[in-house]
Amino acid sequence: MIRKVRPHITQNEDLIFERSSPGKIGYQLPALDVPAVDPKAALGSDNVRDEIADFPEVSEVEVIRHFTRLSTWNYAIDLGMYPLGSCTMKYNPRVNELVARLDGMAWAHPYQPEELSQGSMEVVAQLEQALLEITGLDAVTLQPAAGAHGELTGILLVRALLESRGNPRKRILVPDSAHGTNPATAMMAGYTVGNIKSNAKGLMDVEQLARIVDEDVAAVMVTNPSTLGVFEENIVQCAEILHAKGAMLYMDGANMNALVGLARPGDFGVDVMHINLHKTFSTPHGGGGPGGGPVAVTKALEPFLPTPRLAKKGADWTWNYDLPQSIGRVRAFYGNFGVLVRALAYIMAHGGPGLRNATIDALLNANYIRYKLAPYFDLPYDSPNMHEVVFSDQRQAKKGVRTGDMAKRLIDYGFHPYTVSFPTIVHGALMIEPTETESKMELDLFIDAMISIAKEVDDEPELLKNAPHLTRTKRVDETGAARRPVLRWNPK
Amino acid sequence: MTYPDNLRYTKEHEWTLVEGDAATIGITDHAQKELGDIVFVDLPKVGAKIEQGKTFGSVESVKAVSDVYSPISGEVLEVNELLASAPEKLNEDPHGAAWLIKVRMTAPEQIKNLLSAQEYQDYVGAES
Amino acid sequence: MRYLPKSDSERQEMLAACGFTRSEELFQQLPKDAVLDRPLNIAAGVSEYEIIDFFREQSARNANGYASFLGAGVYNHYRPVMADVVVSRGEFLTSYTPYQAEISQGTLTAIFEFQTMICQLTGMDVANASMYDGSTAVPEAAMMAVRITGRSKVLVSRTVHPEYREVLSTYARYQGMPVAEFGYVAGTGQVDLEDLGAKLDDDTAAVIVQSPNFFGIVDQVAEAARLAHQSGALLVLVFAEAVALGILEPSHEADIVAGELQSFAISPSYGGPYAGIIATHEKYVRQIPGRLVGQTVDMDGNRAYCLTLSTREQHIRREKATSNICTNQALIALMATVFLEVYGKQGLRELALQNLSKAHYLASKVKPHFTGPFFNEFVVSGNVEKVNQELLAKKIIGGYPLAKHYPELKDTMLVCATEMTKRESMDILAEALS
């Protein structure tokens, strides 16, 4: 008996191109108040296109039905818990959406005069201030558009500082439990990548670190808490080892939701880090973006931050472009401003004490799941966890059921799957992050679902192999999609 | 699975068939099983130089990429066009129709370093 | 707190279930020297009303009710109501990246339509599911050309958006990808083909041009492409004003198109979030960065969509990935999708024609600085600082002065007219410039 969901009817819907018929329209422009120009005369006939073949022609009614129908095929936080480890899928407050759409915010042109942009700049200033307090670092840029973009910015900053000291060095070290973006970033910044093996606790091995950090190492990129959800207990020592060798500690802030108000990276030795506004600070994921990836740094790295930076000119805010040591721009304009608005609104809603309470609730939720599910699933690392918990499918694998199968079955119970097979240091990982915005009732439903699935593995493992069974779309053929890619619609 | 005696093998799971100074190279049945459903095969161009022990291409499943290492050094004579349109052949006939490349060997003595069918069988048995 | 759905007694119950009595025990494992021993110095939380009030106040300090001639990469286009209606649906707004295809068909289908329409607009075979924005799409396209050609250098036209070029040089610096610029013809405002020809060599991977270019001028893409191809380089075509795609012939010569979609119902929002795209020919699909959605079937044989060719990406290939890009701009791309479906075949063309007509009306009153054909913005000369100050008094934001990025274009500015620009404001601008 599944308590959370039962199937309901969803509408079928063709692609918009298949709904199209010549002559239908969904728009009306105002009457032109100037003479119409012949495009061929204005642009040259070679430069003017014919009508766009097969482009949609539909009415407004069809557009709203189209997207409403499609929307019902999605799972979403607004429907229920999203236990995706490492993704911090928390509630996205709606007031944030409202304030980002206020005319003065939404219609601000990035090149409008500074005296007519003071409101936007104040928002940037207040968010910068709050993020510095939260990270315990000295300076911050809000320009990067997402986490990986922040990583690139951060490593470029490291490189610029080391270069200014005479040697950019050669290598970035990354723990084997790291996100895939970390090594990809290091390469983009012109570094080679070395691996740090995790110790028996799944944490960075301090002795190994001391052994392998030499004058060629520019930085270590570490996620803290690690992707196991465990706080790097020797992080202060690790930072000391690095600093003694002139190397830097980069922190991937993907798991910052475990730390806000409890511990500050700047206080435990981090030199540079990025923050994911679309994780910790509640800006909506939107099916994969936009995000925001501010980068906070120590004093030593500040001169290299991307241009421009916000500064005071008398009582007013101004953009300072006079930054001779800057790494340059990483994005046009000032970053994903609309995302910054939402993040600040979130911080204001919680306030300082409230942010800490949110963090504690995130820890409580993860621990509650851990204690409730530990009898049913193998816990490969038993260090105390923070905001997420990682089980393995070791017990279920004996019955031929893997983490991916259980994840798909979870869909039938009305939940989005947890993160599957990551971190890779855990064989067959189930990585679960509830966030603070789940009620006890929702957590209990999740726990019941997981226990029920564990029982199904014993009783009828075949049930899990082809799950989900209750969705309108069944397991999709990803192999076929990759073998013969069809990446656009074509008329028959 | 029995591995054909006329092929030589590497610990990285490639096989080689020597005919005169030419060699055909592929990946083993063990390799294709480990990868699962193969969706794409990336191979060098004809004329490319390859070196023993160095990667010359890759084989992809939906969620994994595996480099292919050359068992011998040489120059690429021919690339198996079949795999561009039908990568699944690599799952079906890895030791036959789904060979990867043919090369002219520049150091035929390297063959001696490769494993025999029995040695490979033992190695794979030990690995799994 | 309203975002935390638990009562204190539930918290106690849950703590007890974990074997704890106090919530501090949840983080007792943190090393003492790492723990923050004081409250965060951030004001206490406030109500919804106070949040709105604060942002209204800030909003009022920005320009409100001004007419504007600013373009320069960010355009004032009308945003159909439908765009916000659709993206405000929680099923789109609050969903994750569609890795779990069975419960993400809404997002996946919309992206598939998006990719299709970007192909139709650009004349390319394949488009990705979006990039951060136009400025970051440019270096990603350049890196893609480097991978395809096995060459290292990039030549970029000075008529490409100055901030895009700045981003390109930041990305390029440490990748062994030297970037050089080539000039424009002082009279036409189009690429200087002679300068390009002289700078091309057999290590040039990409020639990057923009059309309409930063001066608003439809540039000589075919000619630049011919030169690029003669020396074995790829032509990367950049666009910043996507509405122009509604009227401009797509390039038959470009190898990679990198663009910014802000014009498609994405509010200016002080510079972001926007959405970029990269589109290319089928033969280069494995080198394209970012996410791709492909068509397939499910176990019942029904048509379905999923993320595909993900072995290109960082979460699988790690340091060998085509890019470190992870997030795309799905929700912003969805806005653009809604926009394109609302306007459709006729609407997009009519919209482009209105933009063209408005700008040419303005040009009939104010002489453009360059002679090249332009779409909806162009460069004018005059005492631009003074003119812009005068206009502000009339609640009009003037053009974008070019001297900052083009010292040789002192006393010029870029002015833009869209379907939102009223004839009366254009008359005032013309008057001020005369």
GROMACS .gro file of N, CA and C in nm, chain A residues 295-399:
model
  315
  295VAL      N    1   3.199   3.373  -0.554
  295VAL     CA    2   3.327   3.321  -0.506
  295VAL      C    3   3.379   3.415  -0.398
  296ALA      N    4   3.406   3.358  -0.283
  296ALA     CA    5   3.458   3.435  -0.170
  296ALA      C    6   3.604   3.399  -0.147
  297VAL      N    7   3.683   3.498  -0.112
  297VAL     CA    8   3.828   3.479  -0.100
  297VAL      C    9   3.886   3.552   0.021
  298THR      N   10   4.011   3.517   0.050
  298THR     CA   11   4.086   3.589   0.153
  298THR      C   12   4.142   3.718   0.095
  299LYS      N   13   4.191   3.800   0.184
  299LYS     CA   14   4.254   3.929   0.148
  299LYS      C   15   4.359   3.911   0.037
  300ALA      N   16   4.440   3.807   0.050
  300ALA     CA   17   4.551   3.789  -0.045
  300ALA      C   18   4.502   3.771  -0.188
  301LEU      N   19   4.383   3.712  -0.204
  301LEU     CA   20   4.332   3.685  -0.338
  301LEU      C   21   4.246   3.799  -0.392
  302GLU      N   22   4.209   3.891  -0.304
  302GLU     CA   23   4.115   3.996  -0.342
  302GLU      C   24   4.155   4.078  -0.465
  303PRO      N   25   4.285   4.117  -0.477
  303PRO     CA   26   4.319   4.204  -0.591
  303PRO      C   27   4.292   4.139  -0.727
  304PHE      N   28   4.274   4.008  -0.728
  304PHE     CA   29   4.261   3.937  -0.855
  304PHE      C   30   4.116   3.911  -0.896
  305LEU      N   31   4.024   3.949  -0.811
  305LEU     CA   32   3.882   3.923  -0.839
  305LEU      C   33   3.839   3.982  -0.973
  306PRO      N   34   3.736   3.922  -1.035
  306PRO     CA   35   3.693   3.968  -1.166
  306PRO      C   36   3.649   4.115  -1.165
  307THR      N   37   3.664   4.178  -1.278
  307THR     CA   38   3.622   4.316  -1.295
  307THR      C   39   3.479   4.319  -1.348
  308PRO      N   40   3.395   4.414  -1.312
  308PRO     CA   41   3.417   4.522  -1.216
  308PRO      C   42   3.379   4.478  -1.076
  309ARG      N   43   3.417   4.563  -0.978
  309ARG     CA   44   3.374   4.537  -0.841
  309ARG      C   45   3.296   4.657  -0.788
  310LEU      N   46   3.204   4.626  -0.701
  310LEU     CA   47   3.122   4.731  -0.642
  310LEU      C   48   3.208   4.813  -0.545
  311ALA      N   49   3.193   4.944  -0.549
  311ALA     CA   50   3.269   5.032  -0.459
  311ALA      C   51   3.182   5.151  -0.421
  312LYS      N   52   3.227   5.222  -0.320
  312LYS     CA   53   3.155   5.342  -0.276
  312LYS      C   54   3.217   5.465  -0.341
  313LYS      N   55   3.130   5.555  -0.387
  313LYS     CA   56   3.177   5.686  -0.433
  313LYS      C   57   3.092   5.787  -0.358
  314GLY      N   58   3.148   5.842  -0.253
  314GLY     CA   59   3.067   5.925  -0.165
  314GLY      C   60   2.960   5.838  -0.100
  315ALA      N   61   2.838   5.882  -0.110
  315ALA     CA   62   2.729   5.805  -0.050
  315ALA      C   63   2.675   5.700  -0.147
  316ASP      N   64   2.720   5.707  -0.273
  316ASP     CA   65   2.663   5.619  -0.376
  316ASP      C   66   2.750   5.499  -0.407
  317TRP      N   67   2.684   5.402  -0.469
  317TRP     CA   68   2.758   5.285  -0.519
  317TRP      C   69   2.807   5.314  -0.660
  318THR      N   70   2.922   5.257  -0.693
  318THR     CA   71   2.976   5.270  -0.828
  318THR      C   72   3.044   5.139  -0.866
  319TRP      N   73   3.060   5.114  -0.995
  319TRP     CA   74   3.136   4.997  -1.040
  319TRP      C   75   3.280   5.038  -1.065
  320ASN      N   76   3.371   4.971  -1.002
  320ASN     CA   77   3.513   5.002  -1.017
  320ASN      C   78   3.576   4.909  -1.121
  321TYR      N   79   3.625   4.969  -1.230
  321TYR     CA   80   3.690   4.891  -1.336
  321TYR      C   81   3.841   4.903  -1.329
  322ASP      N   82   3.888   4.981  -1.234
  322ASP     CA   83   4.032   5.006  -1.227
  322ASP      C   84   4.097   4.900  -1.137
  323LEU      N   85   4.111   4.781  -1.190
  323LEU     CA   86   4.161   4.668  -1.112
  323LEU      C   87   4.275   4.603  -1.188
  324PRO      N   88   4.394   4.662  -1.178
  324PRO     CA   89   4.505   4.619  -1.264
  324PRO      C   90   4.542   4.471  -1.250
  325GLN      N   91   4.519   4.412  -1.134
  325GLN     CA   92   4.561   4.272  -1.116
  325GLN      C   93   4.448   4.171  -1.141
  326SER      N   94   4.331   4.223  -1.177
  326SER     CA   95   4.214   4.135  -1.193
  326SER      C   96   4.236   4.028  -1.299
  327ILE      N   97   4.175   3.912  -1.279
  327ILE     CA   98   4.181   3.806  -1.381
  327ILE      C   99   4.096   3.846  -1.503
  328GLY      N  100   4.021   3.953  -1.494
  328GLY     CA  101   3.934   3.995  -1.605
  328GLY      C  102   3.791   3.955  -1.576
  329ARG      N  103   3.711   3.957  -1.680
  329ARG     CA  104   3.571   3.918  -1.664
  329ARG      C  105   3.554   3.769  -1.678
  330VAL      N  106   3.461   3.710  -1.605
  330VAL     CA  107   3.423   3.571  -1.633
  330VAL      C  108   3.284   3.565  -1.695
  331ARG      N  109   3.217   3.678  -1.697
  331ARG     CA  110   3.084   3.684  -1.756
  331ARG      C  111   3.055   3.830  -1.788
  332ALA      N  112   2.969   3.854  -1.888
  332ALA     CA  113   2.929   3.991  -1.919
  332ALA      C  114   2.849   4.047  -1.801
  333PHE      N  115   2.854   4.179  -1.787
  333PHE     CA  116   2.775   4.251  -1.687
  333PHE      C  117   2.814   4.211  -1.544
  334TYR      N  118   2.718   4.189  -1.455
  334TYR     CA  119   2.753   4.175  -1.313
  334TYR      C  120   2.711   4.040  -1.253
  335GLY      N  121   2.681   3.943  -1.338
  335GLY     CA  122   2.637   3.814  -1.286
  335GLY      C  123   2.487   3.798  -1.301
  336ASN      N  124   2.436   3.688  -1.247
  336ASN     CA  125   2.293   3.658  -1.258
  336ASN      C  126   2.215   3.737  -1.153
  337PHE      N  127   2.198   3.865  -1.183
  337PHE     CA  128   2.140   3.955  -1.083
  337PHE      C  129   2.005   3.905  -1.029
  338GLY      N  130   1.920   3.856  -1.118
  338GLY     CA  131   1.788   3.808  -1.074
  338GLY      C  132   1.800   3.697  -0.970
  339VAL      N  133   1.906   3.618  -0.981
  339VAL     CA  134   1.930   3.511  -0.883
  339VAL      C  135   1.979   3.572  -0.751
  340LEU      N  136   2.058   3.677  -0.762
  340LEU     CA  137   2.109   3.745  -0.642
  340LEU      C  138   1.994   3.805  -0.560
  341VAL      N  139   1.897   3.862  -0.630
  341VAL     CA  140   1.780   3.919  -0.562
  341VAL      C  141   1.712   3.811  -0.478
  342ARG      N  142   1.692   3.695  -0.539
  342ARG     CA  143   1.623   3.586  -0.469
  342ARG      C  144   1.703   3.540  -0.348
  343ALA      N  145   1.835   3.530  -0.364
  343ALA     CA  146   1.919   3.483  -0.253
  343ALA      C  147   1.913   3.581  -0.136
  344LEU      N  148   1.917   3.709  -0.167
  344LEU     CA  149   1.910   3.807  -0.059
  344LEU      C  150   1.774   3.801   0.011
  345ALA      N  151   1.669   3.785  -0.067
  345ALA     CA  152   1.535   3.775  -0.006
  345ALA      C  153   1.529   3.655   0.089
  346TYR      N  154   1.594   3.548   0.051
  346TYR     CA  155   1.598   3.428   0.135
  346TYR      C  156   1.672   3.455   0.267
  347ILE      N  157   1.787   3.521   0.254
  347ILE     CA  158   1.867   3.551   0.374
  347ILE      C  159   1.788   3.643   0.467
  348MET      N  160   1.717   3.740   0.408
  348MET     CA  161   1.637   3.832   0.491
  348MET      C  162   1.524   3.757   0.563
  349ALA      N  163   1.465   3.663   0.495
  349ALA     CA  164   1.353   3.590   0.555
  349ALA      C  165   1.399   3.512   0.678
  350HIS      N  166   1.515   3.447   0.666
  350HIS     CA  167   1.565   3.369   0.780
  350HIS      C  168   1.632   3.459   0.883
  351GLY      N  169   1.712   3.553   0.834
  351GLY     CA  170   1.794   3.633   0.925
  351GLY      C  171   1.906   3.548   0.982
  352GLY      N  172   2.001   3.612   1.051
  352GLY     CA  173   2.118   3.541   1.103
  352GLY      C  174   2.083   3.421   1.189
  353PRO      N  175   2.006   3.442   1.297
  353PRO     CA  176   1.974   3.329   1.384
  353PRO      C  177   1.893   3.222   1.310
  354GLY      N  178   1.806   3.267   1.222
  354GLY     CA  179   1.722   3.174   1.148
  354GLY      C  180   1.800   3.085   1.053
  355LEU      N  181   1.905   3.140   0.992
  355LEU     CA  182   1.987   3.059   0.901
  355LEU      C  183   2.050   2.942   0.977
  356ARG      N  184   2.095   2.973   1.099
  356ARG     CA  185   2.154   2.867   1.181
  356ARG      C  186   2.049   2.760   1.215
  357ASN      N  187   1.930   2.806   1.248
  357ASN     CA  188   1.824   2.709   1.279
  357ASN      C  189   1.793   2.621   1.157
  358ALA      N  190   1.796   2.683   1.039
  358ALA     CA  191   1.770   2.606   0.917
  358ALA      C  192   1.876   2.498   0.900
  359THR      N  193   2.001   2.536   0.924
  359THR     CA  194   2.111   2.440   0.912
  359THR      C  195   2.090   2.323   1.008
  360ILE      N  196   2.054   2.356   1.131
  360ILE     CA  197   2.036   2.251   1.232
  360ILE      C  198   1.921   2.158   1.192
  361ASP      N  199   1.815   2.215   1.135
  361ASP     CA  200   1.706   2.129   1.090
  361ASP      C  201   1.751   2.039   0.974
  362ALA      N  202   1.838   2.092   0.888
  362ALA     CA  203   1.889   2.010   0.777
  362ALA      C  204   1.968   1.891   0.833
  363LEU      N  205   2.047   1.918   0.938
  363LEU     CA  206   2.125   1.811   1.002
  363LEU      C  207   2.031   1.710   1.069
  364LEU      N  208   1.930   1.765   1.134
  364LEU     CA  209   1.836   1.678   1.205
  364LEU      C  210   1.765   1.584   1.106
  365ASN      N  211   1.720   1.639   0.995
  365ASN     CA  212   1.649   1.557   0.897
  365ASN      C  213   1.736   1.445   0.843
  366ALA      N  214   1.862   1.479   0.813
  366ALA     CA  215   1.952   1.377   0.757
  366ALA      C  216   1.982   1.269   0.861
  367ASN      N  217   2.002   1.312   0.983
  367ASN     CA  218   2.031   1.215   1.088
  367ASN      C  219   1.910   1.125   1.117
  368TYR      N  220   1.793   1.184   1.114
  368TYR     CA  221   1.670   1.107   1.137
  368TYR      C  222   1.657   0.997   1.032
  369ILE      N  223   1.682   1.033   0.907
  369ILE     CA  224   1.676   0.932   0.800
  369ILE      C  225   1.782   0.824   0.824
  370ARG      N  226   1.899   0.869   0.861
  370ARG     CA  227   2.007   0.773   0.886
  370ARG      C  228   1.967   0.671   0.993
  371TYR      N  229   1.915   0.722   1.104
  371TYR     CA  230   1.885   0.629   1.213
  371TYR      C  231   1.766   0.539   1.180
  372LYS      N  232   1.673   0.591   1.105
  372LYS     CA  233   1.556   0.511   1.069
  372LYS      C  234   1.588   0.406   0.962
  373LEU      N  235   1.682   0.439   0.871
  373LEU     CA  236   1.709   0.346   0.760
  373LEU      C  237   1.829   0.256   0.784
  374ALA      N  238   1.909   0.288   0.885
  374ALA     CA  239   2.030   0.208   0.910
  374ALA      C  240   2.002   0.058   0.926
  375PRO      N  241   1.889   0.018   0.986
  375PRO     CA  242   1.865  -0.126   0.996
  375PRO      C  243   1.842  -0.195   0.862
  376TYR      N  244   1.813  -0.119   0.759
  376TYR     CA  245   1.774  -0.179   0.631
  376TYR      C  246   1.879  -0.166   0.521
  377PHE      N  247   1.967  -0.067   0.536
  377PHE     CA  248   2.066  -0.044   0.432
  377PHE      C  249   2.205  -0.036   0.492
  378ASP      N  250   2.301  -0.079   0.411
  378ASP     CA  251   2.440  -0.081   0.456
  378ASP      C  252   2.497   0.061   0.461
  379LEU      N  253   2.561   0.093   0.572
  379LEU     CA  254   2.621   0.226   0.588
  379LEU      C  255   2.773   0.209   0.580
  380PRO      N  256   2.832   0.237   0.465
  380PRO     CA  257   2.973   0.203   0.445
  380PRO      C  258   3.069   0.284   0.532
  381TYR      N  259   3.033   0.407   0.565
  381TYR     CA  260   3.116   0.488   0.652
  381TYR      C  261   3.030   0.532   0.769
  382ASP      N  262   3.075   0.506   0.891
  382ASP     CA  263   2.985   0.535   1.002
  382ASP      C  264   3.021   0.661   1.079
  383SER      N  265   3.106   0.745   1.019
  383SER     CA  266   3.133   0.875   1.084
  383SER      C  267   3.002   0.952   1.097
  384PRO      N  268   2.994   1.040   1.197
  384PRO     CA  269   2.872   1.120   1.210
  384PRO      C  270   2.852   1.202   1.084
  385ASN      N  271   2.729   1.202   1.035
  385ASN     CA  272   2.705   1.278   0.913
  385ASN      C  273   2.639   1.410   0.946
  386MET      N  274   2.645   1.498   0.849
  386MET     CA  275   2.583   1.629   0.867
  386MET      C  276   2.451   1.634   0.790
  387HIS      N  277   2.448   1.702   0.678
  387HIS     CA  278   2.321   1.730   0.609
  387HIS      C  279   2.279   1.620   0.512
  388GLU      N  280   2.364   1.522   0.489
  388GLU     CA  281   2.325   1.414   0.399
  388GLU      C  282   2.385   1.284   0.449
  389VAL      N  283   2.329   1.174   0.400
  389VAL     CA  284   2.378   1.043   0.443
  389VAL      C  285   2.392   0.954   0.321
  390VAL      N  286   2.499   0.874   0.321
  390VAL     CA  287   2.525   0.788   0.206
  390VAL      C  288   2.522   0.642   0.249
  391PHE      N  289   2.426   0.568   0.195
  391PHE     CA  290   2.419   0.422   0.216
  391PHE      C  291   2.476   0.353   0.093
  392SER      N  292   2.496   0.221   0.102
  392SER     CA  293   2.533   0.146  -0.018
  392SER      C  294   2.430   0.036  -0.040
  393ASP      N  295   2.428  -0.016  -0.162
  393ASP     CA  296   2.330  -0.119  -0.195
  393ASP      C  297   2.385  -0.260  -0.171
  394GLN      N  298   2.489  -0.270  -0.088
  394GLN     CA  299   2.558  -0.398  -0.070
  394GLN      C  300   2.462  -0.514  -0.036
  395ARG      N  301   2.369  -0.488   0.057
  395ARG     CA  302   2.276  -0.596   0.095
  395ARG      C  303   2.182  -0.631  -0.020
  396GLN      N  304   2.131  -0.529  -0.087
  396GLN     CA  305   2.033  -0.552  -0.193
  396GLN      C  306   2.099  -0.612  -0.317
  397ALA      N  307   2.227  -0.576  -0.338
  397ALA     CA  308   2.297  -0.625  -0.456
  397ALA      C  309   2.304  -0.778  -0.455
  398LYS      N  310   2.306  -0.835  -0.333
  398LYS     CA  311   2.310  -0.981  -0.323
  398LYS      C  312   2.187  -1.043  -0.385
  399LYS      N  313   2.079  -0.968  -0.389
  399LYS     CA  314   1.955  -1.016  -0.453
  399LYS      C  315   1.949  -0.970  -0.599
   0.00000   0.00000   0.00000
